[in-house]
mmCIF file of C-alpha atoms in Angstrom:
data_model
loop_
_atom_site.group_PDB
_atom_site.id
_atom_site.type_symbol
_atom_site.label_atom_id
_atom_site.label_comp_id
_atom_site.label_asym_id
_atom_site.label_seq_id
_atom_site.Cartn_x
_atom_site.Cartn_y
_atom_site.Cartn_z
ATOM 1 C CA MET A 1 146.220 130.994 133.041
ATOM 2 C CA PRO A 2 147.559 134.534 132.752
ATOM 3 C CA VAL A 3 145.880 136.234 135.671
ATOM 4 C CA PHE A 4 147.059 139.587 136.909
ATOM 5 C CA LEU A 5 146.721 140.027 140.606
ATOM 6 C CA ASN A 6 144.400 142.645 142.022
ATOM 7 C CA ALA A 7 145.982 142.816 145.417
ATOM 8 C CA PRO A 8 145.579 145.063 148.390
ATOM 9 C CA GLU A 9 148.520 147.183 149.474
ATOM 10 C CA PRO A 10 151.582 145.254 150.679
ATOM 11 C CA PRO A 11 152.570 143.506 152.763
ATOM 12 C CA TYR A 12 151.231 140.161 151.585
ATOM 13 C CA TYR A 13 152.821 136.834 150.715
ATOM 14 C CA ALA A 14 153.904 135.066 147.538
ATOM 15 C CA VAL A 15 154.409 131.340 146.996
ATOM 16 C CA ILE A 16 156.903 131.198 144.121
ATOM 17 C CA PHE A 17 156.985 127.859 142.328
ATOM 18 C CA ALA A 18 159.501 127.456 139.476
ATOM 19 C CA SER A 19 159.436 124.124 137.681
ATOM 20 C CA GLN A 20 160.805 122.236 134.735
ATOM 21 C CA HIS A 21 158.063 120.044 133.317
ATOM 22 C CA GLY A 22 159.382 116.853 131.774
ATOM 23 C CA GLY A 23 156.680 116.632 129.115
ATOM 24 C CA ARG A 24 155.113 113.509 130.636
ATOM 25 C CA GLU A 25 151.335 112.993 130.973
ATOM 26 C CA ILE A 26 150.393 116.458 129.799
ATOM 27 C CA GLU A 27 146.649 115.784 129.742
ATOM 28 C CA PHE A 28 146.631 114.420 133.282
ATOM 29 C CA TYR A 29 148.797 117.368 134.317
ATOM 30 C CA ASP A 30 146.443 119.940 132.812
ATOM 31 C CA GLU A 31 143.447 118.307 134.484
ATOM 32 C CA LEU A 32 145.148 118.131 137.853
ATOM 33 C CA MET A 33 146.389 121.716 137.628
ATOM 34 C CA GLU A 34 142.915 122.965 136.833
ATOM 35 C CA GLU A 35 141.548 121.080 139.825
ATOM 36 C CA ILE A 36 144.283 122.344 142.139
ATOM 37 C CA VAL A 37 144.059 125.954 140.993
ATOM 38 C CA THR A 38 140.314 125.836 141.563
ATOM 39 C CA LEU A 39 141.018 124.741 145.136
ATOM 40 C CA ALA A 40 143.890 127.202 145.682
ATOM 41 C CA VAL A 41 141.765 130.214 144.797
ATOM 42 C CA GLN A 42 139.070 129.062 147.232
ATOM 43 C CA GLN A 43 141.465 129.037 150.188
ATOM 44 C CA PRO A 44 140.865 131.676 152.850
ATOM 45 C CA GLY A 45 143.378 134.469 152.330
ATOM 46 C CA TYR A 46 143.847 133.890 148.604
ATOM 47 C CA LEU A 47 144.662 137.136 146.764
ATOM 48 C CA GLY A 48 145.685 136.201 143.243
ATOM 49 C CA LEU A 49 147.709 134.022 140.919
ATOM 50 C CA GLU A 50 150.104 134.531 138.020
ATOM 51 C CA SER A 51 151.457 131.715 135.891
ATOM 52 C CA ALA A 52 153.547 131.369 132.743
ATOM 53 C CA ARG A 53 155.336 128.491 131.037
ATOM 54 C CA ASN A 54 157.806 128.408 128.171
ATOM 55 C CA GLU A 55 157.401 125.997 125.304
ATOM 56 C CA ASP A 56 160.411 124.075 126.667
ATOM 57 C CA GLY A 57 158.456 123.286 129.840
ATOM 58 C CA PHE A 58 160.057 125.754 132.235
ATOM 59 C CA GLY A 59 157.385 127.590 134.183
ATOM 60 C CA ILE A 60 156.750 129.957 137.057
ATOM 61 C CA THR A 61 153.566 130.056 139.110
ATOM 62 C CA ILE A 62 153.103 132.611 141.866
ATOM 63 C CA VAL A 63 150.151 132.392 144.223
ATOM 64 C CA TYR A 64 149.528 135.282 146.569
ATOM 65 C CA TYR A 65 147.985 134.993 150.036
ATOM 66 C CA ASP A 66 147.356 137.469 152.793
ATOM 67 C CA SER A 67 149.297 135.597 155.480
ATOM 68 C CA LEU A 68 151.730 132.792 156.205
ATOM 69 C CA GLU A 69 148.909 131.034 158.033
ATOM 70 C CA ALA A 70 146.892 130.883 154.829
ATOM 71 C CA ILE A 71 149.889 129.388 152.996
ATOM 72 C CA ASP A 72 150.413 126.849 155.735
ATOM 73 C CA ASN A 73 146.769 125.792 155.672
ATOM 74 C CA TRP A 74 146.927 125.312 151.926
ATOM 75 C CA ARG A 75 150.185 123.378 152.259
ATOM 76 C CA ARG A 76 148.410 120.874 154.533
ATOM 77 C CA ASN A 77 145.420 120.423 152.221
ATOM 78 C CA PRO A 78 145.210 116.706 151.265
ATOM 79 C CA ASP A 79 144.321 117.384 147.623
ATOM 80 C CA HIS A 80 147.261 119.747 147.383
ATOM 81 C CA GLN A 81 149.558 117.141 148.886
ATOM 82 C CA ARG A 82 148.281 114.545 146.431
ATOM 83 C CA ALA A 83 149.006 116.915 143.530
ATOM 84 C CA LYS A 84 152.492 117.604 144.835
ATOM 85 C CA ALA A 85 153.209 113.896 145.003
ATOM 86 C CA ALA A 86 152.105 113.553 141.377
ATOM 87 C CA GLY A 87 154.416 116.428 140.495
ATOM 88 C CA ARG A 88 157.380 114.657 142.042
ATOM 89 C CA ASN A 89 156.462 111.193 140.823
ATOM 90 C CA THR A 90 155.454 112.011 137.281
ATOM 91 C CA PHE A 91 155.509 115.539 135.895
ATOM 92 C CA TYR A 92 158.509 117.544 136.988
ATOM 93 C CA ASP A 93 162.190 117.092 136.275
ATOM 94 C CA ALA A 94 162.996 119.753 138.849
ATOM 95 C CA TYR A 95 161.367 122.469 140.889
ATOM 96 C CA LYS A 96 162.057 125.145 143.453
ATOM 97 C CA LEU A 97 159.646 126.541 145.991
ATOM 98 C CA ARG A 98 160.074 129.797 147.864
ATOM 99 C CA ILE A 99 157.956 131.837 150.237
ATOM 100 C CA ALA A 100 158.383 135.594 149.957
ATOM 101 C CA LYS A 101 156.874 138.628 151.631
ATOM 102 C CA VAL A 102 155.797 141.254 149.114
ATOM 103 C CA GLU A 103 157.004 144.505 150.608
ATOM 104 C CA ASP A 104 156.431 146.928 147.769
ATOM 105 C CA ALA A 105 154.248 147.070 144.675
ATOM 106 C CA TYR A 106 154.469 149.726 142.002
ATOM 107 C CA PRO A 107 151.406 151.211 140.320
ATOM 108 C CA ASP A 108 150.247 148.958 137.484
ATOM 109 C CA PHE A 109 151.140 149.945 133.992
ATOM 110 C CA VAL A 110 148.205 149.533 131.616
ATOM 111 C CA ARG A 111 148.501 150.797 128.059
ATOM 112 C CA ASP A 112 145.770 153.169 127.006
ATOM 113 C CA GLY A 113 143.876 152.800 123.781
ATOM 114 C CA ASP A 114 146.197 154.660 121.444
ATOM 115 C CA ALA A 115 149.047 152.166 121.532
ATOM 116 C CA GLU A 116 151.239 152.322 118.491
ATOM 117 C CA MET B 1 165.875 131.921 129.494
ATOM 118 C CA PRO B 2 164.891 129.242 131.996
ATOM 119 C CA VAL B 3 167.522 129.677 134.657
ATOM 120 C CA PHE B 4 167.105 128.066 138.033
ATOM 121 C CA LEU B 5 168.502 130.091 140.858
ATOM 122 C CA ASN B 6 171.393 128.793 142.911
ATOM 123 C CA ALA B 7 170.839 131.042 145.848
ATOM 124 C CA PRO B 8 172.295 131.259 149.286
ATOM 125 C CA GLU B 9 170.029 130.689 152.245
ATOM 126 C CA PRO B 10 167.236 133.244 152.695
ATOM 127 C CA PRO B 11 166.686 136.044 153.298
ATOM 128 C CA TYR B 12 167.285 137.634 149.919
ATOM 129 C CA TYR B 13 165.161 139.727 147.582
ATOM 130 C CA ALA B 14 163.057 139.090 144.499
ATOM 131 C CA VAL B 15 162.020 141.588 141.838
ATOM 132 C CA ILE B 16 158.822 140.098 140.405
ATOM 133 C CA PHE B 17 157.889 141.450 136.989
ATOM 134 C CA ALA B 18 154.652 140.154 135.413
ATOM 135 C CA SER B 19 153.858 141.486 131.962
ATOM 136 C CA GLN B 20 151.532 141.132 129.031
ATOM 137 C CA HIS B 21 153.527 141.555 125.849
ATOM 138 C CA GLY B 22 151.494 143.082 123.042
ATOM 139 C CA GLY B 23 153.330 141.247 120.269
ATOM 140 C CA ARG B 24 154.908 144.417 118.863
ATOM 141 C CA GLU B 25 158.551 144.629 117.710
ATOM 142 C CA ILE B 26 159.493 141.163 118.875
ATOM 143 C CA GLU B 27 162.973 141.229 117.350
ATOM 144 C CA PHE B 28 163.822 144.545 118.971
ATOM 145 C CA TYR B 29 162.371 143.248 122.209
ATOM 146 C CA ASP B 30 164.468 140.078 122.153
ATOM 147 C CA GLU B 31 167.629 142.073 121.444
ATOM 148 C CA LEU B 32 166.923 144.579 124.181
ATOM 149 C CA MET B 33 166.054 141.868 126.713
ATOM 150 C CA GLU B 34 169.291 140.043 126.003
ATOM 151 C CA GLU B 35 171.212 143.262 126.507
ATOM 152 C CA ILE B 36 169.380 144.126 129.722
ATOM 153 C CA VAL B 37 169.650 140.649 131.198
ATOM 154 C CA THR B 38 173.390 140.694 130.492
ATOM 155 C CA LEU B 39 173.598 143.919 132.481
ATOM 156 C CA ALA B 40 171.273 142.746 135.271
ATOM 157 C CA VAL B 41 173.367 139.678 136.024
ATOM 158 C CA GLN B 42 176.492 141.830 136.238
ATOM 159 C CA GLN B 43 175.032 144.046 138.966
ATOM 160 C CA PRO B 44 176.624 143.729 142.391
ATOM 161 C CA GLY B 45 174.380 141.569 144.551
ATOM 162 C CA TYR B 46 172.833 139.610 141.673
ATOM 163 C CA LEU B 47 171.882 136.058 142.712
ATOM 164 C CA GLY B 48 169.824 134.565 139.895
ATOM 165 C CA LEU B 49 167.018 134.910 137.409
ATOM 166 C CA GLU B 50 163.974 132.894 136.371
ATOM 167 C CA SER B 51 161.780 133.746 133.415
ATOM 168 C CA ALA B 52 158.870 132.179 131.549
ATOM 169 C CA ARG B 53 156.382 133.422 128.985
ATOM 170 C CA ASN B 54 153.200 131.883 127.607
ATOM 171 C CA GLU B 55 152.538 131.785 123.889
ATOM 172 C CA ASP B 56 149.845 134.437 124.438
ATOM 173 C CA GLY B 57 152.514 136.892 125.609
ATOM 174 C CA PHE B 58 151.922 136.762 129.356
ATOM 175 C CA GLY B 59 155.216 136.374 131.182
ATOM 176 C CA ILE B 60 156.869 136.401 134.575
ATOM 177 C CA THR B 61 160.485 137.321 135.198
ATOM 178 C CA ILE B 62 161.978 137.160 138.679
ATOM 179 C CA VAL B 63 165.427 138.544 139.364
ATOM 180 C CA TYR B 64 166.991 137.837 142.739
ATOM 181 C CA TYR B 65 169.392 140.157 144.549
ATOM 182 C CA ASP B 66 171.029 140.027 147.942
ATOM 183 C CA SER B 67 169.728 143.394 149.153
ATOM 184 C CA LEU B 68 167.306 146.227 148.525
ATOM 185 C CA GLU B 69 170.319 148.448 147.877
ATOM 186 C CA ALA B 70 171.343 146.250 144.955
ATOM 187 C CA ILE B 71 167.805 146.485 143.526
ATOM 188 C CA ASP B 72 167.793 150.248 143.954
ATOM 189 C CA ASN B 73 171.147 150.604 142.202
ATOM 190 C CA TRP B 74 169.901 148.545 139.282
ATOM 191 C CA ARG B 75 166.683 150.568 139.171
ATOM 192 C CA ARG B 76 168.721 153.736 138.650
ATOM 193 C CA ASN B 77 170.897 152.255 135.897
ATOM 194 C CA PRO B 78 170.431 154.407 132.746
ATOM 195 C CA ASP B 79 170.341 151.427 130.370
ATOM 196 C CA HIS B 80 167.721 149.801 132.557
ATOM 197 C CA GLN B 81 165.657 152.991 132.564
ATOM 198 C CA ARG B 82 165.915 153.193 128.788
ATOM 199 C CA ALA B 83 164.690 149.608 128.469
ATOM 200 C CA LYS B 84 161.786 150.291 130.821
ATOM 201 C CA ALA B 85 160.748 153.275 128.719
ATOM 202 C CA ALA B 86 160.753 151.052 125.624
ATOM 203 C CA GLY B 87 158.616 148.563 127.526
ATOM 204 C CA ARG B 88 156.026 151.200 128.302
ATOM 205 C CA ASN B 89 156.189 152.927 124.916
ATOM 206 C CA THR B 90 156.261 149.893 122.671
ATOM 207 C CA PHE B 91 156.199 146.356 124.008
ATOM 208 C CA TYR B 92 153.853 145.869 126.924
ATOM 209 C CA ASP B 93 150.093 146.139 127.142
ATOM 210 C CA ALA B 94 150.326 145.905 130.922
ATOM 211 C CA TYR B 95 152.722 145.015 133.683
ATOM 212 C CA LYS B 96 153.077 144.758 137.419
ATOM 213 C CA LEU B 97 156.232 145.107 139.445
ATOM 214 C CA ARG B 98 156.692 143.915 143.011
ATOM 215 C CA ILE B 99 159.592 143.710 145.423
ATOM 216 C CA ALA B 100 159.515 140.763 147.801
ATOM 217 C CA LYS B 101 161.738 139.406 150.528
ATOM 218 C CA VAL B 102 162.347 135.678 150.171
ATOM 219 C CA GLU B 103 161.961 134.353 153.681
ATOM 220 C CA ASP B 104 161.972 130.619 153.085
ATOM 221 C CA ALA B 105 163.213 128.256 150.387
ATOM 222 C CA TYR B 106 162.540 124.548 150.311
ATOM 223 C CA PRO B 107 165.162 122.007 149.236
ATOM 224 C CA ASP B 108 165.229 121.724 145.446
ATOM 225 C CA PHE B 109 163.508 118.798 143.863
ATOM 226 C CA VAL B 110 165.623 117.253 141.107
ATOM 227 C CA ARG B 111 164.498 114.023 139.496
ATOM 228 C CA ASP B 112 167.062 111.260 139.550
ATOM 229 C CA GLY B 113 167.935 109.271 136.462
ATOM 230 C CA ASP B 114 165.288 106.551 136.712
ATOM 231 C CA ALA B 115 162.309 108.759 135.955
ATOM 232 C CA GLU B 116 159.400 106.900 134.492
#
């Protein structure tokens, strides 16, 4: 799901999730991720999401929220907690989770039509 | 280059670079990225790097440094500036760049040997 964020001016917050998928239960994983992303974007304070994964299973997902309170509310969501348990029990070989405050954002670069 | 960060305790800083590669000059791109990453990890204050890219060309690279000064020094590096110009002129259809302060990091999850 390559989604560029259309965010307001900083500051805002980023949940940075880096994970090594073990290649297990890919169909179940894709279904669960779709369900969880659908919920994450409905949370109050949601601003945007960016996600990428290499063919070897290493991936980064960043979800942006307007406050730490919004992140904390999402963290306590039962469906989210259920998905996290599945991540630990089944999908991931390893992951790291960080909370960061976006302090600066540069103007977006978007190529105009006459790209070489 | 899926590299998990072995960072000290927060706070530290993250340069979050999200980009849509246009599929142009992939060999040149790979060479230049290798060169630039080699330089980035040699910068004073470098802590770690995580990077992932989808098959459709959307990618996220996060480079972690111990201070805003370290990020600013790297930003002014001439080789880095040259690479950024190539990114705008040739490789990328779009990108976003953000600077964030990592305020919290959860204990790493690492699967033990008896994974199902």
